[in-house]
């Protein structure tokens, strides 16, 4: 197990097969113990991949971004809790009732079965949407306004935090309070030359210095020729 900041680095397992995912998990052994399973891997491999990762003693962020009517999201989230997911995300734009009902269902299940509660995070505005695209889907506020509004709504509904761009960390903390958590993708360490398709990136050190609770990083680790070496460099950078 690791301490401090390295303990709050989540490696995104955006790969095609469970076999490759487990290779990465093993290569991270002893340094990183938090992994994100998203739509690609989950659709390819099903829930069993989550069980396999959990068996290694690691934690899992199940990133399926649920968005549906309140009952459906609440029940799907409870199934994710049964799988052992430690962090689960839902869309804040699904509305207050959807988030509130989900929190009630999760708390009810965890209390009844004496299991520890996962953290539920909200998606506000996807970082792939700019102001022009937001107008086209009928959102009249700009990105910053909408992120703040949806984060506040999430806080009122009782979720634990939001997934946001590293550039939004301080705004979210200021609007919702420092105990309202943030998970930030869009992270590129100094040793990784390419931003890939990420547009507004920040280094892991700067994101933690800005107050984020977790960072999510995929390709700089998963595509590294030597994952152990990449993790050593990451540790040096984060300090
Ligand atoms: O490889 P990379 O570090 O860019 O991976 C980032 C991960 O975070 C991917 O799984 C991506 O889908 C996810 N993500 C993101 N931006 C968001 C929300 C999620 O990059 N706004």
XYZ file of N, CA and C and ligand atoms in Angstrom:
738
model
N 0.835 -1.206 0.000
C 0.000 0.000 0.000
C 0.868 1.253 0.000
N 0.330 2.317 -0.509
C 1.063 3.581 -0.563
C 0.368 4.605 0.320
N 1.076 5.686 0.620
C 0.477 6.726 1.466
C 0.174 7.958 0.649
N -0.463 8.878 1.287
C -0.596 10.246 0.792
C -1.101 10.359 -0.620
N -0.412 11.188 -1.378
C -0.912 11.513 -2.713
C -0.951 10.307 -3.655
N 0.065 9.437 -3.591
C 0.052 8.279 -4.499
C -1.167 7.385 -4.230
N -1.670 7.464 -2.998
C -2.840 6.695 -2.620
C -4.116 7.266 -3.240
N -3.994 8.482 -3.775
C -5.161 9.148 -4.362
C -5.018 9.310 -5.877
N -4.082 8.524 -6.440
C -3.950 8.456 -7.901
C -4.762 7.255 -8.378
N -5.669 7.503 -9.311
C -6.495 6.423 -9.860
C -6.058 6.186 -11.300
N -5.651 4.963 -11.595
C -5.208 4.654 -12.964
C -6.415 4.158 -13.786
N -6.652 4.834 -14.920
C -7.788 4.490 -15.788
C -7.432 3.296 -16.657
N -8.157 2.203 -16.469
C -7.902 0.978 -17.239
C -8.725 1.008 -18.525
N -8.353 1.924 -19.431
C -9.082 2.039 -20.705
C -8.468 1.078 -21.708
N -8.719 -0.201 -21.497
C -8.139 -1.246 -22.353
C -9.247 -2.206 -22.786
N -8.923 -3.047 -23.778
C -9.953 -3.894 -24.379
C -10.267 -5.159 -23.603
N -9.274 -5.671 -22.898
C -9.479 -6.995 -22.300
C -9.155 -7.006 -20.803
N -9.799 -7.956 -20.130
C -9.520 -8.142 -18.711
C -8.078 -8.566 -18.494
N -7.553 -9.345 -19.442
C -6.168 -9.800 -19.314
C -5.201 -8.630 -19.269
N -5.372 -7.678 -20.187
C -4.488 -6.506 -20.216
C -4.706 -5.647 -18.953
N -5.976 -5.527 -18.544
C -6.265 -4.740 -17.339
C -5.521 -5.329 -16.140
N -5.547 -6.665 -16.014
C -4.917 -7.298 -14.859
C -3.390 -7.200 -14.936
N -2.840 -7.180 -16.161
C -1.388 -6.962 -16.303
C -0.998 -5.600 -15.736
N -1.825 -4.587 -16.053
C -1.532 -3.227 -15.560
C -1.675 -3.186 -14.032
N -2.737 -3.820 -13.529
C -2.937 -3.849 -12.069
C -1.720 -4.476 -11.394
N -1.230 -5.577 -11.968
C -0.066 -6.251 -11.375
C 1.189 -5.375 -11.471
N 1.334 -4.673 -12.598
C 2.529 -3.827 -12.771
C 2.527 -2.660 -11.783
N 1.341 -2.289 -11.299
C 1.223 -1.166 -10.356
C 1.327 -1.632 -8.906
N 1.412 -2.937 -8.706
C 1.359 -3.512 -7.358
C 2.322 -2.833 -6.385
N 1.792 -2.423 -5.245
C 2.634 -1.817 -4.215
C 2.817 -0.330 -4.378
N 2.413 0.210 -5.516
C 2.588 1.667 -5.737
C 1.229 2.353 -5.899
N 0.403 1.799 -6.800
C -0.937 2.351 -7.027
C -1.932 1.237 -6.729
N -2.979 1.585 -5.999
C -3.962 0.546 -5.666
C -5.384 1.029 -5.895
N -5.557 1.926 -6.874
C -6.892 2.437 -7.193
C -7.026 2.467 -8.718
N -8.064 1.817 -9.236
C -8.202 1.679 -10.687
C -9.604 2.076 -11.143
N -9.651 2.682 -12.325
C -10.939 3.090 -12.880
C -11.346 2.123 -13.984
N -12.544 1.573 -13.833
C -13.120 0.729 -14.879
C -14.216 1.541 -15.549
N -14.050 1.789 -16.843
C -15.021 2.612 -17.558
C -15.856 1.780 -18.516
N -16.563 2.482 -19.394
C -17.544 1.816 -20.260
C -16.903 0.796 -21.199
N -15.692 1.082 -21.701
C -15.061 0.165 -22.659
C -14.784 -1.194 -22.012
N -14.026 -1.168 -20.929
C -13.636 -2.428 -20.277
C -14.855 -3.146 -19.700
N -15.780 -2.379 -19.108
C -16.953 -3.001 -18.486
C -17.838 -3.654 -19.550
N -17.971 -2.995 -20.713
C -18.812 -3.553 -21.770
C -18.171 -4.809 -22.355
N -16.839 -4.796 -22.425
C -16.144 -5.958 -22.986
C -16.140 -7.140 -22.022
N -15.951 -6.867 -20.751
C -15.661 -7.955 -19.803
C -16.759 -8.216 -18.774
N -17.658 -7.233 -18.594
C -18.718 -7.420 -17.607
C -18.221 -7.217 -16.186
N -19.127 -7.409 -15.233
C -18.823 -7.105 -13.828
C -17.676 -7.917 -13.248
N -17.384 -9.070 -13.860
C -16.348 -9.920 -13.278
C -14.989 -9.229 -13.203
N -14.737 -8.323 -14.126
C -13.438 -7.648 -14.107
C -13.297 -6.810 -12.826
N -14.408 -6.282 -12.354
C -14.371 -5.502 -11.101
C -14.029 -6.447 -9.941
N -14.650 -7.619 -9.939
C -14.367 -8.588 -8.862
C -12.897 -9.004 -8.878
N -12.360 -9.189 -10.091
C -10.952 -9.619 -10.193
C -10.012 -8.547 -9.646
N -10.295 -7.303 -9.960
C -9.429 -6.219 -9.453
C -9.562 -6.124 -7.934
N -10.799 -6.230 -7.448
C -11.016 -6.136 -5.999
C -10.296 -7.267 -5.251
N -10.209 -8.422 -5.881
C -9.528 -9.572 -5.244
C -8.062 -9.289 -4.969
N -7.456 -8.362 -5.735
C -6.044 -8.037 -5.510
C -5.873 -7.098 -4.306
N -7.009 -6.682 -3.720
C -6.934 -5.757 -2.583
C -6.984 -4.303 -3.033
N -7.160 -4.075 -4.335
C -7.213 -2.705 -4.851
C -8.624 -2.148 -4.742
N -8.706 -0.828 -4.888
C -10.005 -0.160 -4.919
C -10.405 0.114 -6.373
N -11.723 0.215 -6.599
C -12.225 0.412 -7.963
C -13.165 1.621 -8.022
N -12.890 2.481 -8.987
C -13.817 3.560 -9.360
C -14.578 3.031 -10.568
N -15.870 2.737 -10.388
C -16.690 2.239 -11.493
C -17.297 3.438 -12.212
N -16.713 3.749 -13.371
C -17.042 4.988 -14.096
C -18.027 4.688 -15.215
N -19.302 4.471 -14.825
C -20.317 4.168 -15.837
C -21.275 5.342 -16.033
N -21.071 6.401 -15.286
C -21.818 7.669 -15.477
C -23.310 7.411 -15.658
N -23.951 6.855 -14.633
C -25.377 6.541 -14.749
C -26.223 7.801 -14.942
N -27.199 7.701 -15.838
C -28.108 8.808 -16.119
C -29.414 8.207 -16.606
N -30.441 8.248 -15.742
C -31.719 7.630 -16.105
C -32.760 8.122 -15.106
N -33.927 7.511 -15.082
C -34.927 7.929 -14.090
C -34.420 7.537 -12.700
N -34.898 8.237 -11.648
C -34.335 8.024 -10.304
C -34.276 6.561 -9.861
N -35.372 5.817 -10.044
C -35.385 4.436 -9.559
C -34.318 3.588 -10.265
N -34.170 3.777 -11.566
C -33.213 2.977 -12.334
C -31.780 3.274 -11.897
N -31.462 4.555 -11.738
C -30.094 4.904 -11.319
C -29.839 4.420 -9.894
N -30.834 4.590 -9.023
C -30.651 4.152 -7.634
C -30.375 2.652 -7.577
N -31.156 1.870 -8.320
C -30.983 0.405 -8.256
C -29.687 -0.042 -8.942
N -29.321 0.615 -10.048
C -28.055 0.270 -10.718
C -26.881 0.586 -9.783
N -26.987 1.690 -9.063
C -25.889 2.070 -8.160
C -25.776 1.063 -7.014
N -26.906 0.596 -6.522
C -26.850 -0.425 -5.463
C -26.165 -1.696 -5.995
N -26.436 -2.058 -7.254
C -25.752 -3.226 -7.834
C -24.242 -2.988 -7.886
N -23.848 -1.755 -8.187
C -22.412 -1.422 -8.223
C -21.817 -1.537 -6.820
N -22.585 -1.190 -5.803
C -22.116 -1.331 -4.419
C -21.921 -2.815 -4.097
N -22.887 -3.635 -4.539
C -22.770 -5.090 -4.287
C -21.510 -5.654 -4.931
N -21.135 -5.089 -6.079
C -19.912 -5.539 -6.770
C -18.651 -5.167 -5.995
N -18.791 -4.178 -5.121
C -17.630 -3.757 -4.326
C -16.989 -2.474 -4.814
N -17.669 -1.732 -5.711
C -17.079 -0.480 -6.201
C -16.912 0.503 -5.045
N -15.774 1.183 -5.030
C -15.465 2.137 -3.955
C -15.898 3.551 -4.321
N -15.860 3.860 -5.623
C -16.370 5.133 -6.131
C -17.262 4.806 -7.325
N -18.415 5.488 -7.382
C -19.376 5.276 -8.480
C -19.791 6.667 -8.952
N -19.977 6.844 -10.261
C -20.419 8.184 -10.689
C -21.757 8.169 -11.410
N -22.470 9.292 -11.253
C -23.798 9.473 -11.849
C -23.832 10.895 -12.429
N -24.721 11.137 -13.377
C -24.792 12.486 -13.967
C -25.619 13.419 -13.090
N -25.044 14.555 -12.699
C -25.825 15.524 -11.912
C -27.006 16.059 -12.724
N -26.873 16.085 -14.059
C -27.973 16.609 -14.876
C -29.155 15.644 -14.908
N -29.029 14.474 -14.271
C -30.183 13.593 -14.072
C -31.151 14.187 -13.058
N -30.680 15.201 -12.316
C -31.574 15.948 -11.432
C -31.428 15.613 -9.958
N -31.985 16.530 -9.147
C -31.914 16.423 -7.683
C -32.535 15.113 -7.190
N -33.725 14.791 -7.676
C -34.428 13.588 -7.185
C -33.640 12.318 -7.494
N -33.040 12.311 -8.691
C -32.263 11.130 -9.082
C -31.080 10.939 -8.131
N -30.391 12.038 -7.842
C -29.213 11.932 -6.962
C -29.631 11.588 -5.533
N -30.702 12.252 -5.065
C -31.133 12.044 -3.680
C -31.612 10.603 -3.476
N -32.409 10.119 -4.413
C -32.921 8.749 -4.299
C -31.767 7.740 -4.347
N -30.767 8.039 -5.153
C -29.609 7.145 -5.249
C -28.865 7.111 -3.909
N -28.652 8.279 -3.311
C -27.941 8.325 -2.028
C -28.728 7.559 -0.961
N -30.053 7.736 -0.956
C -30.887 7.040 0.040
C -30.791 5.530 -0.150
N -30.841 5.100 -1.418
C -30.800 3.654 -1.696
C -29.446 3.068 -1.289
N -28.361 3.796 -1.581
C -27.013 3.312 -1.250
C -26.854 3.236 0.269
N -27.263 4.311 0.949
C -27.115 4.327 2.419
C -27.959 3.234 3.053
N -29.177 3.048 2.530
C -30.063 2.012 3.059
C -29.436 0.634 2.887
N -28.901 0.373 1.711
C -28.305 -0.942 1.445
C -27.090 -1.165 2.350
N -26.236 -0.153 2.446
C -24.992 -0.323 3.213
C -25.295 -0.526 4.701
N -26.304 0.206 5.210
C -26.665 0.053 6.624
C -27.235 -1.345 6.869
N -28.109 -1.789 5.959
C -28.766 -3.089 6.144
C -27.781 -4.248 6.050
N -26.700 -4.067 5.280
C -25.765 -5.183 5.064
C -24.411 -4.944 5.714
N -24.331 -3.909 6.550
C -23.086 -3.577 7.260
C -21.879 -3.538 6.328
N -22.044 -2.889 5.184
C -20.882 -2.683 4.312
C -20.563 -1.192 4.284
N -19.277 -0.862 4.060
C -18.946 0.564 4.087
C -19.468 1.252 2.822
N -19.861 2.499 3.018
C -20.473 3.239 1.909
C -19.427 3.643 0.888
N -19.753 3.504 -0.393
C -18.847 4.006 -1.427
C -18.999 5.525 -1.500
N -18.105 6.174 -2.230
C -18.285 7.597 -2.486
C -19.001 7.738 -3.831
N -20.023 8.586 -3.856
C -20.782 8.805 -5.091
C -20.411 10.184 -5.634
N -19.898 10.184 -6.866
C -19.482 11.436 -7.504
C -20.426 11.778 -8.650
N -20.538 13.074 -8.900
C -21.394 13.547 -9.981
C -20.578 14.027 -11.166
N -21.086 13.754 -12.355
C -20.541 14.368 -13.567
C -21.308 15.672 -13.751
N -20.603 16.762 -13.979
C -21.308 18.033 -14.206
C -21.430 18.238 -15.719
N -20.486 18.989 -16.286
C -20.474 19.174 -17.735
C -19.242 18.453 -18.261
N -19.441 17.547 -19.203
C -18.296 16.817 -19.759
C -17.283 17.819 -20.311
N -16.012 17.562 -20.077
C -14.990 18.521 -20.534
C -14.886 18.557 -22.057
N -15.517 17.605 -22.733
C -15.509 17.627 -24.197
C -16.526 18.629 -24.762
N -17.400 19.182 -23.896
C -18.411 20.137 -24.375
C -17.923 21.570 -24.156
N -17.935 22.374 -25.217
C -17.592 23.792 -25.037
C -18.883 24.617 -25.042
N -18.742 25.947 -24.906
C -19.924 26.796 -24.775
C -20.849 26.694 -25.999
N -20.238 26.575 -27.199
C -21.050 26.481 -28.423
C -21.902 25.217 -28.400
N -21.266 24.115 -28.021
C -21.983 22.831 -27.991
C -23.074 22.857 -26.909
N -22.770 23.523 -25.777
C -23.773 23.619 -24.700
C -25.004 24.366 -25.190
N -24.792 25.449 -25.937
C -25.937 26.218 -26.483
C -26.753 25.331 -27.414
N -26.063 24.527 -28.223
C -26.774 23.683 -29.193
C -27.673 22.665 -28.503
N -27.282 22.221 -27.282
C -28.170 21.267 -26.598
C -29.127 21.985 -25.645
N -29.108 23.322 -25.695
C -30.136 24.081 -24.989
C -29.740 24.585 -23.615
N -28.458 24.453 -23.231
C -28.008 25.002 -21.950
C -27.574 26.448 -22.207
N -28.252 27.393 -21.564
C -27.966 28.793 -21.897
C -26.783 29.361 -21.112
N -26.525 28.847 -19.913
C -25.369 29.336 -19.148
C -24.084 28.838 -19.805
N -22.965 29.489 -19.556
C -21.680 29.001 -20.065
C -21.213 27.812 -19.239
N -20.099 27.221 -19.647
C -19.598 26.024 -18.966
C -19.374 26.258 -17.476
N -18.683 27.350 -17.140
C -18.335 27.586 -15.731
C -19.597 27.713 -14.878
N -20.580 28.473 -15.382
C -21.845 28.639 -14.645
C -22.544 27.311 -14.434
N -22.585 26.518 -15.508
C -23.295 25.239 -15.431
C -22.597 24.268 -14.473
N -21.257 24.259 -14.514
C -20.524 23.358 -13.605
C -20.830 23.751 -12.160
N -20.792 25.069 -11.870
C -21.050 25.532 -10.498
C -22.471 25.169 -10.083
N -23.430 25.431 -10.973
C -24.828 25.161 -10.645
C -25.064 23.670 -10.360
N -24.504 22.812 -11.218
C -24.718 21.370 -11.053
C -23.974 20.813 -9.841
N -22.808 21.394 -9.541
C -22.069 20.952 -8.348
C -22.857 21.295 -7.089
N -23.431 22.499 -7.050
C -24.240 22.906 -5.883
C -25.461 21.991 -5.750
N -26.091 21.683 -6.877
C -27.265 20.789 -6.847
C -26.858 19.417 -6.291
N -25.695 18.942 -6.724
C -25.190 17.658 -6.236
C -24.945 17.694 -4.739
N -24.360 18.756 -4.301
C -24.086 18.918 -2.857
C -25.412 18.879 -2.089
N -26.423 19.619 -2.592
C -27.730 19.649 -1.903
C -28.362 18.264 -1.856
N -28.132 17.473 -2.910
C -28.729 16.134 -2.971
C -27.942 15.120 -2.137
N -26.757 15.523 -1.658
C -26.015 14.662 -0.733
C -24.918 13.815 -1.337
N -24.568 14.059 -2.629
C -23.453 13.274 -3.183
C -22.132 13.761 -2.578
N -21.082 12.977 -2.765
C -19.811 13.266 -2.071
C -18.907 14.248 -2.802
N -19.130 14.419 -4.111
C -18.256 15.334 -4.839
C -18.541 15.256 -6.319
N -17.688 15.891 -7.110
C -17.874 15.877 -8.571
C -16.574 15.528 -9.288
N -16.740 15.017 -10.498
C -15.617 14.825 -11.409
C -15.494 16.137 -12.181
N -14.326 16.742 -12.193
C -14.219 18.031 -12.887
C -12.826 18.217 -13.472
N -12.727 19.211 -14.346
C -11.437 19.562 -14.936
C -10.533 20.127 -13.832
N -9.217 19.911 -13.940
C -8.326 20.466 -12.909
C -8.453 21.984 -12.786
N -8.909 22.633 -13.871
C -9.053 24.091 -13.821
C -10.272 24.510 -13.004
N -11.126 23.545 -12.647
C -12.351 23.877 -11.901
C -12.264 23.533 -10.420
N -11.117 22.982 -9.988
C -11.004 22.508 -8.599
C -11.326 23.636 -7.607
N -10.642 24.777 -7.767
C -10.800 25.810 -6.743
C -12.212 26.397 -6.777
N -12.797 26.516 -7.968
C -14.171 27.036 -8.052
C -15.148 26.082 -7.343
N -14.971 24.768 -7.562
C -15.875 23.800 -6.924
C -15.702 23.849 -5.405
N -14.467 23.922 -4.934
C -14.217 23.945 -3.489
C -14.797 25.226 -2.873
N -14.636 26.342 -3.600
C -15.141 27.618 -3.091
C -16.676 27.617 -3.044
N -17.295 27.075 -4.082
C -18.769 27.091 -4.162
C -19.409 26.069 -3.229
N -18.781 24.904 -3.095
C -19.448 23.797 -2.392
C -18.803 23.452 -1.050
N -17.652 24.045 -0.741
C -16.975 23.730 0.521
C -15.830 22.762 0.300
N -14.812 22.856 1.158
C -13.601 22.057 0.917
C -13.829 20.566 1.162
N -14.898 20.220 1.909
C -15.159 18.792 2.142
C -15.926 18.148 0.982
N -16.361 18.955 0.025
C -17.004 18.397 -1.172
C -15.870 18.017 -2.119
N -15.801 16.725 -2.443
C -14.566 16.219 -3.070
C -14.522 16.420 -4.587
N -13.311 16.365 -5.122
C -13.141 16.434 -6.580
C -12.273 15.271 -7.048
N -12.641 14.771 -8.219
C -11.806 13.813 -8.961
C -11.464 14.519 -10.263
N -10.176 14.590 -10.599
C -9.821 15.312 -11.820
C -9.032 14.464 -12.805
N -9.641 14.236 -13.997
C -8.882 13.702 -15.138
C -8.206 14.882 -15.848
N -7.652 14.640 -17.039
C -6.964 15.732 -17.750
C -5.626 16.010 -17.095
N -4.962 14.963 -16.614
C -3.696 15.095 -15.892
C -2.557 14.565 -16.766
N -1.518 15.353 -16.893
C -0.331 14.893 -17.620
C 0.918 15.232 -16.815
N 1.646 14.178 -16.370
C 2.890 14.428 -15.639
C 3.939 15.051 -16.548
N 4.952 15.660 -15.969
C 6.004 16.302 -16.759
C 6.692 15.290 -17.671
N 6.812 14.025 -17.189
C 7.558 13.040 -17.989
C 6.787 12.579 -19.219
N 5.456 12.822 -19.269
C 4.680 12.402 -20.435
C 4.605 13.568 -21.397
N 5.195 13.394 -22.575
C 5.279 14.505 -23.521
C 3.926 14.851 -24.125
N 3.109 13.815 -24.395
C 1.915 14.059 -25.194
C 0.668 14.288 -24.337
N -0.114 15.340 -24.694
C -1.397 15.493 -23.991
C -2.452 14.521 -24.545
N -2.100 13.742 -25.586
C -3.064 12.891 -26.305
C -4.218 13.777 -26.773
N -5.471 13.365 -26.481
C -6.587 14.205 -26.934
C -7.091 15.135 -25.827
N -6.373 15.212 -24.707
C -6.797 16.114 -23.625
C -6.422 17.544 -24.017
N -7.355 18.478 -23.795
C -7.100 19.848 -24.254
C -6.523 20.736 -23.165
N -7.081 20.655 -21.968
C -6.604 21.540 -20.904
C -6.033 20.661 -19.794
N -4.723 20.490 -19.814
C -4.122 19.534 -18.883
C -3.410 20.251 -17.738
N -3.187 19.514 -16.677
C -2.446 20.026 -15.527
C -1.537 18.897 -15.031
N -0.434 19.243 -14.388
C 0.425 18.188 -13.850
C -0.225 17.632 -12.574
N 0.139 16.403 -12.199
C -0.437 15.831 -10.973
C -0.106 16.682 -9.747
N 1.114 17.182 -9.680
C 1.505 17.981 -8.506
C 0.638 19.235 -8.405
N 0.470 19.921 -9.553
C -0.341 21.146 -9.514
C -1.793 20.853 -9.153
N -2.318 19.723 -9.648
C -3.716 19.387 -9.328
C -3.867 19.111 -7.827
N -2.908 18.362 -7.242
C -2.986 18.125 -5.793
C -2.780 19.433 -5.029
N -1.833 20.256 -5.495
C -1.612 21.541 -4.826
C -2.878 22.411 -4.885
N -3.648 22.268 -5.974
C -4.884 23.051 -6.109
C -5.995 22.496 -5.211
N -5.742 21.350 -4.580
C -6.694 20.844 -3.585
C -7.541 19.676 -4.028
N -7.207 19.063 -5.174
C -8.053 17.945 -5.594
C -7.882 16.750 -4.654
N -8.925 15.958 -4.561
C -8.880 14.789 -3.670
C -8.321 13.563 -4.384
N -8.665 13.414 -5.663
C -8.154 12.288 -6.457
C -7.771 12.802 -7.844
N -6.763 12.189 -8.455
C -6.531 12.420 -9.878
C -6.731 11.092 -10.621
N -7.200 11.219 -11.870
C -7.343 10.046 -12.736
C -6.355 10.198 -13.872
N -5.572 9.166 -14.093
C -4.605 9.225 -15.180
C -4.588 7.881 -15.886
N -4.652 7.932 -17.230
C -4.653 6.688 -17.980
C -3.379 6.487 -18.762
N -3.374 7.027 -19.990
C -2.323 6.697 -20.948
C -0.892 6.950 -20.506
N -0.604 8.013 -19.743
C 0.804 8.183 -19.335
C 1.338 6.962 -18.564
N 0.429 6.210 -17.933
C 0.851 4.998 -17.221
C 0.600 3.758 -18.086
N -0.634 3.642 -18.601
C -0.995 2.371 -19.253
C -0.290 2.165 -20.593
N 0.134 3.262 -21.237
C 0.836 3.112 -22.515
C 2.356 3.215 -22.345
N 2.811 3.364 -21.119
C 4.261 3.464 -20.892
C 4.927 2.139 -21.257
N 6.115 2.214 -21.854
C 6.818 0.982 -22.214
C 7.204 0.218 -20.955
N 7.523 0.982 -19.914
C 7.877 0.362 -18.637
C 7.042 1.040 -17.546
N 5.992 0.347 -17.119
C 5.045 0.959 -16.174
C 5.738 1.255 -14.835
N 6.606 0.339 -14.402
C 7.322 0.550 -13.136
C 8.121 1.843 -13.159
N 8.809 2.063 -14.280
C 9.625 3.273 -14.434
C 8.724 4.528 -14.441
N 7.589 4.451 -15.148
C 6.651 5.591 -15.192
C 6.148 5.907 -13.781
N 5.875 4.865 -12.997
C 5.370 5.093 -11.638
C 6.444 5.711 -10.745
N 7.707 5.297 -10.954
C 8.796 5.899 -10.171
C 8.902 7.395 -10.477
N 8.819 7.734 -11.760
C 8.896 9.149 -12.150
C 7.708 9.927 -11.584
N 6.541 9.284 -11.610
C 5.337 9.942 -11.067
C 5.531 10.224 -9.573
N 6.045 9.227 -8.861
C 6.289 9.401 -7.418
C 7.240 10.547 -7.158
N 8.315 10.635 -7.961
C 9.295 11.733 -7.793
C 8.623 13.083 -8.023
N 7.779 13.130 -9.061
C 7.123 14.409 -9.397
C 6.157 14.862 -8.324
N 5.381 13.881 -7.824
C 4.350 14.241 -6.842
C 4.983 14.582 -5.493
N 6.075 13.894 -5.192
C 6.809 14.217 -3.978
C 6.244 13.519 -2.754
O -5.576 8.571 -20.749
P -6.122 9.728 -19.981
O -5.253 10.135 -18.801
O -6.441 10.924 -20.877
O -7.488 9.181 -19.373
C -8.390 9.990 -18.666
C -9.571 9.191 -18.231
O -10.508 10.060 -17.593
C -10.325 8.507 -19.368
O -10.879 7.300 -18.848
C -11.432 9.481 -19.691
O -12.566 8.855 -20.234
C -11.741 10.047 -18.300
N -12.364 11.374 -18.320
C -11.776 12.470 -18.922
N -12.406 13.686 -18.900
C -13.595 13.811 -18.287
C -14.189 12.727 -17.665
C -13.542 11.496 -17.709
O -10.666 12.369 -19.456
N -14.159 14.994 -18.246
